PDB file of C-alpha atoms in Angstrom:
ATOM      1  CA  MET A  11    -224.085  22.654 172.374  1.00 72.00           C
ATOM      2  CA  ALA A  12    -221.795  24.716 170.102  1.00 87.00           C
ATOM      3  CA  SER A  13    -218.169  24.927 171.196  1.00 95.00           C
ATOM      4  CA  LEU A  14    -216.362  28.181 171.932  1.00 97.00           C
ATOM      5  CA  SER A  15    -214.520  27.926 168.631  1.00 97.00           C
ATOM      6  CA  GLY A  16    -217.589  26.812 166.695  1.00 97.00           C
ATOM      7  CA  LEU A  17    -215.938  23.571 165.632  1.00 98.00           C
ATOM      8  CA  THR A  18    -217.710  20.272 166.220  1.00 97.00           C
ATOM      9  CA  ASP A  19    -215.901  17.474 168.072  1.00 97.00           C
ATOM     10  CA  GLN A  20    -215.472  15.669 164.762  1.00 98.00           C
ATOM     11  CA  GLN A  21    -213.946  18.744 163.058  1.00 98.00           C
ATOM     12  CA  ALA A  22    -211.616  19.371 166.023  1.00 98.00           C
ATOM     13  CA  LYS A  23    -210.405  15.757 166.023  1.00 98.00           C
ATOM     14  CA  GLU A  24    -209.973  15.796 162.241  1.00 98.00           C
ATOM     15  CA  PHE A  25    -207.966  19.063 162.322  1.00 98.00           C
ATOM     16  CA  HIS A  26    -205.857  17.800 165.229  1.00 98.00           C
ATOM     17  CA  GLU A  27    -204.804  14.742 163.239  1.00 98.00           C
ATOM     18  CA  GLN A  28    -203.374  16.988 160.503  1.00 98.00           C
ATOM     19  CA  PHE A  29    -201.888  19.362 163.075  1.00 98.00           C
ATOM     20  CA  LYS A  30    -199.988  16.457 164.667  1.00 98.00           C
ATOM     21  CA  VAL A  31    -198.621  15.369 161.283  1.00 98.00           C
ATOM     22  CA  THR A  32    -197.403  18.853 160.377  1.00 98.00           C
ATOM     23  CA  TYR A  33    -195.982  19.485 163.834  1.00 97.00           C
ATOM     24  CA  THR A  34    -194.125  16.148 163.789  1.00 98.00           C
ATOM     25  CA  ALA A  35    -192.615  17.077 160.417  1.00 98.00           C
ATOM     26  CA  PHE A  36    -191.551  20.465 161.841  1.00 97.00           C
ATOM     27  CA  VAL A  37    -189.881  18.823 164.857  1.00 98.00           C
ATOM     28  CA  GLY A  38    -188.212  16.277 162.580  1.00 98.00           C
ATOM     29  CA  LEU A  39    -186.777  18.966 160.337  1.00 98.00           C
ATOM     30  CA  ALA A  40    -185.619  21.014 163.327  1.00 97.00           C
ATOM     31  CA  ALA A  41    -183.911  17.934 164.793  1.00 98.00           C
ATOM     32  CA  LEU A  42    -182.199  17.294 161.451  1.00 98.00           C
ATOM     33  CA  ALA A  43    -181.029  20.908 161.288  1.00 96.00           C
ATOM     34  CA  HIS A  44    -179.632  20.636 164.812  1.00 96.00           C
ATOM     35  CA  LEU A  45    -177.766  17.445 163.834  1.00 97.00           C
ATOM     36  CA  PHE A  46    -176.188  19.316 160.896  1.00 96.00           C
ATOM     37  CA  VAL A  47    -175.093  22.121 163.236  1.00 93.00           C
ATOM     38  CA  ILE A  48    -173.701  19.573 165.706  1.00 95.00           C
ATOM     39  CA  ALA A  49    -171.807  17.887 162.862  1.00 95.00           C
ATOM     40  CA  ALA A  50    -170.427  21.186 161.563  1.00 92.00           C
ATOM     41  CA  ASN A  51    -169.964  23.276 164.674  1.00 90.00           C
ATOM     42  CA  PRO A  52    -170.900  21.759 168.063  1.00 92.00           C
ATOM     43  CA  TRP A  53    -171.806  24.425 170.585  1.00 89.00           C
ATOM     44  CA  TRP A  54    -170.261  22.628 173.584  1.00 91.00           C
TER      45      TRP A  54
ATOM     46  CA  MET B   7    -213.831  26.129 190.328  1.00 70.00           C
ATOM     47  CA  SER B   8    -212.385  23.011 191.960  1.00 80.00           C
ATOM     48  CA  ASN B   9    -214.919  20.561 190.457  1.00 91.00           C
ATOM     49  CA  VAL B  10    -213.991  21.377 186.841  1.00 91.00           C
ATOM     50  CA  ALA B  11    -213.022  18.173 184.971  1.00 90.00           C
ATOM     51  CA  LYS B  12    -209.259  17.963 184.500  1.00 93.00           C
ATOM     52  CA  PRO B  13    -208.092  17.045 180.952  1.00 93.00           C
ATOM     53  CA  ARG B  14    -206.148  13.865 180.343  1.00 96.00           C
ATOM     54  CA  ASN B  15    -203.326  14.612 177.875  1.00 97.00           C
ATOM     55  CA  PRO B  16    -202.335  13.811 175.151  1.00 96.00           C
ATOM     56  CA  GLU B  17    -205.629  12.050 174.491  1.00 97.00           C
ATOM     57  CA  ASP B  18    -207.610  15.247 175.174  1.00 97.00           C
ATOM     58  CA  ASP B  19    -205.216  17.537 173.257  1.00 98.00           C
ATOM     59  CA  TRP B  20    -207.650  17.809 170.323  1.00 98.00           C
ATOM     60  CA  LYS B  21    -210.117  19.674 172.548  1.00 97.00           C
ATOM     61  CA  ILE B  22    -207.980  22.834 172.239  1.00 98.00           C
ATOM     62  CA  TRP B  23    -209.658  23.269 168.848  1.00 98.00           C
ATOM     63  CA  LEU B  24    -213.029  23.442 170.561  1.00 98.00           C
ATOM     64  CA  VAL B  25    -211.732  26.675 172.129  1.00 97.00           C
ATOM     65  CA  VAL B  26    -209.264  28.012 169.529  1.00 98.00           C
ATOM     66  CA  ASN B  27    -210.636  28.147 165.986  1.00 98.00           C
ATOM     67  CA  PRO B  28    -207.785  27.211 163.613  1.00 98.00           C
ATOM     68  CA  ALA B  29    -209.501  29.009 160.720  1.00 98.00           C
ATOM     69  CA  THR B  30    -208.803  32.194 162.698  1.00 98.00           C
ATOM     70  CA  TRP B  31    -205.688  31.327 164.672  1.00 98.00           C
ATOM     71  CA  LEU B  32    -203.552  28.864 162.650  1.00 98.00           C
ATOM     72  CA  MET B  33    -201.693  31.583 160.722  1.00 98.00           C
ATOM     73  CA  PRO B  34    -201.143  33.795 163.819  1.00 98.00           C
ATOM     74  CA  ILE B  35    -199.747  30.679 165.542  1.00 97.00           C
ATOM     75  CA  PHE B  36    -197.383  30.090 162.581  1.00 97.00           C
ATOM     76  CA  TYR B  37    -196.287  33.758 162.567  1.00 98.00           C
ATOM     77  CA  ALA B  38    -195.633  33.612 166.341  1.00 98.00           C
ATOM     78  CA  LEU B  39    -193.522  30.503 165.704  1.00 97.00           C
ATOM     79  CA  LEU B  40    -191.609  32.355 162.976  1.00 98.00           C
ATOM     80  CA  VAL B  41    -190.963  35.341 165.261  1.00 98.00           C
ATOM     81  CA  LEU B  42    -189.777  32.970 167.988  1.00 98.00           C
ATOM     82  CA  ALA B  43    -187.464  31.146 165.558  1.00 97.00           C
ATOM     83  CA  ILE B  44    -185.984  34.451 164.315  1.00 98.00           C
ATOM     84  CA  ALA B  45    -185.505  35.591 167.922  1.00 98.00           C
ATOM     85  CA  VAL B  46    -183.736  32.362 168.879  1.00 96.00           C
ATOM     86  CA  HIS B  47    -181.471  32.604 165.825  1.00 96.00           C
ATOM     87  CA  ALA B  48    -180.698  36.249 166.676  1.00 96.00           C
ATOM     88  CA  VAL B  49    -179.666  35.282 170.204  1.00 96.00           C
ATOM     89  CA  VAL B  50    -177.586  32.329 169.018  1.00 93.00           C
ATOM     90  CA  PHE B  51    -175.765  34.501 166.502  1.00 94.00           C
ATOM     91  CA  SER B  52    -175.326  37.381 168.948  1.00 94.00           C
ATOM     92  CA  VAL B  53    -173.618  35.140 171.500  1.00 92.00           C
ATOM     93  CA  GLY B  54    -171.181  34.118 168.801  1.00 89.00           C
ATOM     94  CA  LEU B  55    -172.475  30.608 168.142  1.00 88.00           C
ATOM     95  CA  GLY B  56    -173.394  31.393 164.523  1.00 87.00           C
ATOM     96  CA  TRP B  57    -171.073  30.800 161.601  1.00 81.00           C
ATOM     97  CA  GLN B  58    -168.653  33.714 161.265  1.00 70.00           C
TER      98      GLN B  58
END
């Protein structure tokens, strides 16, 4: 049965693996940026 | 509607791509994230927490 998006289970799982990697990198960079701001100019 | 299978997350997270096609929606998702980031920065700067 075709999915709503047209992706197969295998394609969805494969894409999700890359999505998790990229999203983790994004969160890591954002955390680093926040640490720099905390070091330079804490907001509390 | 009550007997619909409930997802178990995060192990079922990947199933979102059976509904949302990333070939169509990945860039709109990134642009929404960019708009959100710009909005958050605008608020942070407007309340005086930016560098002056």
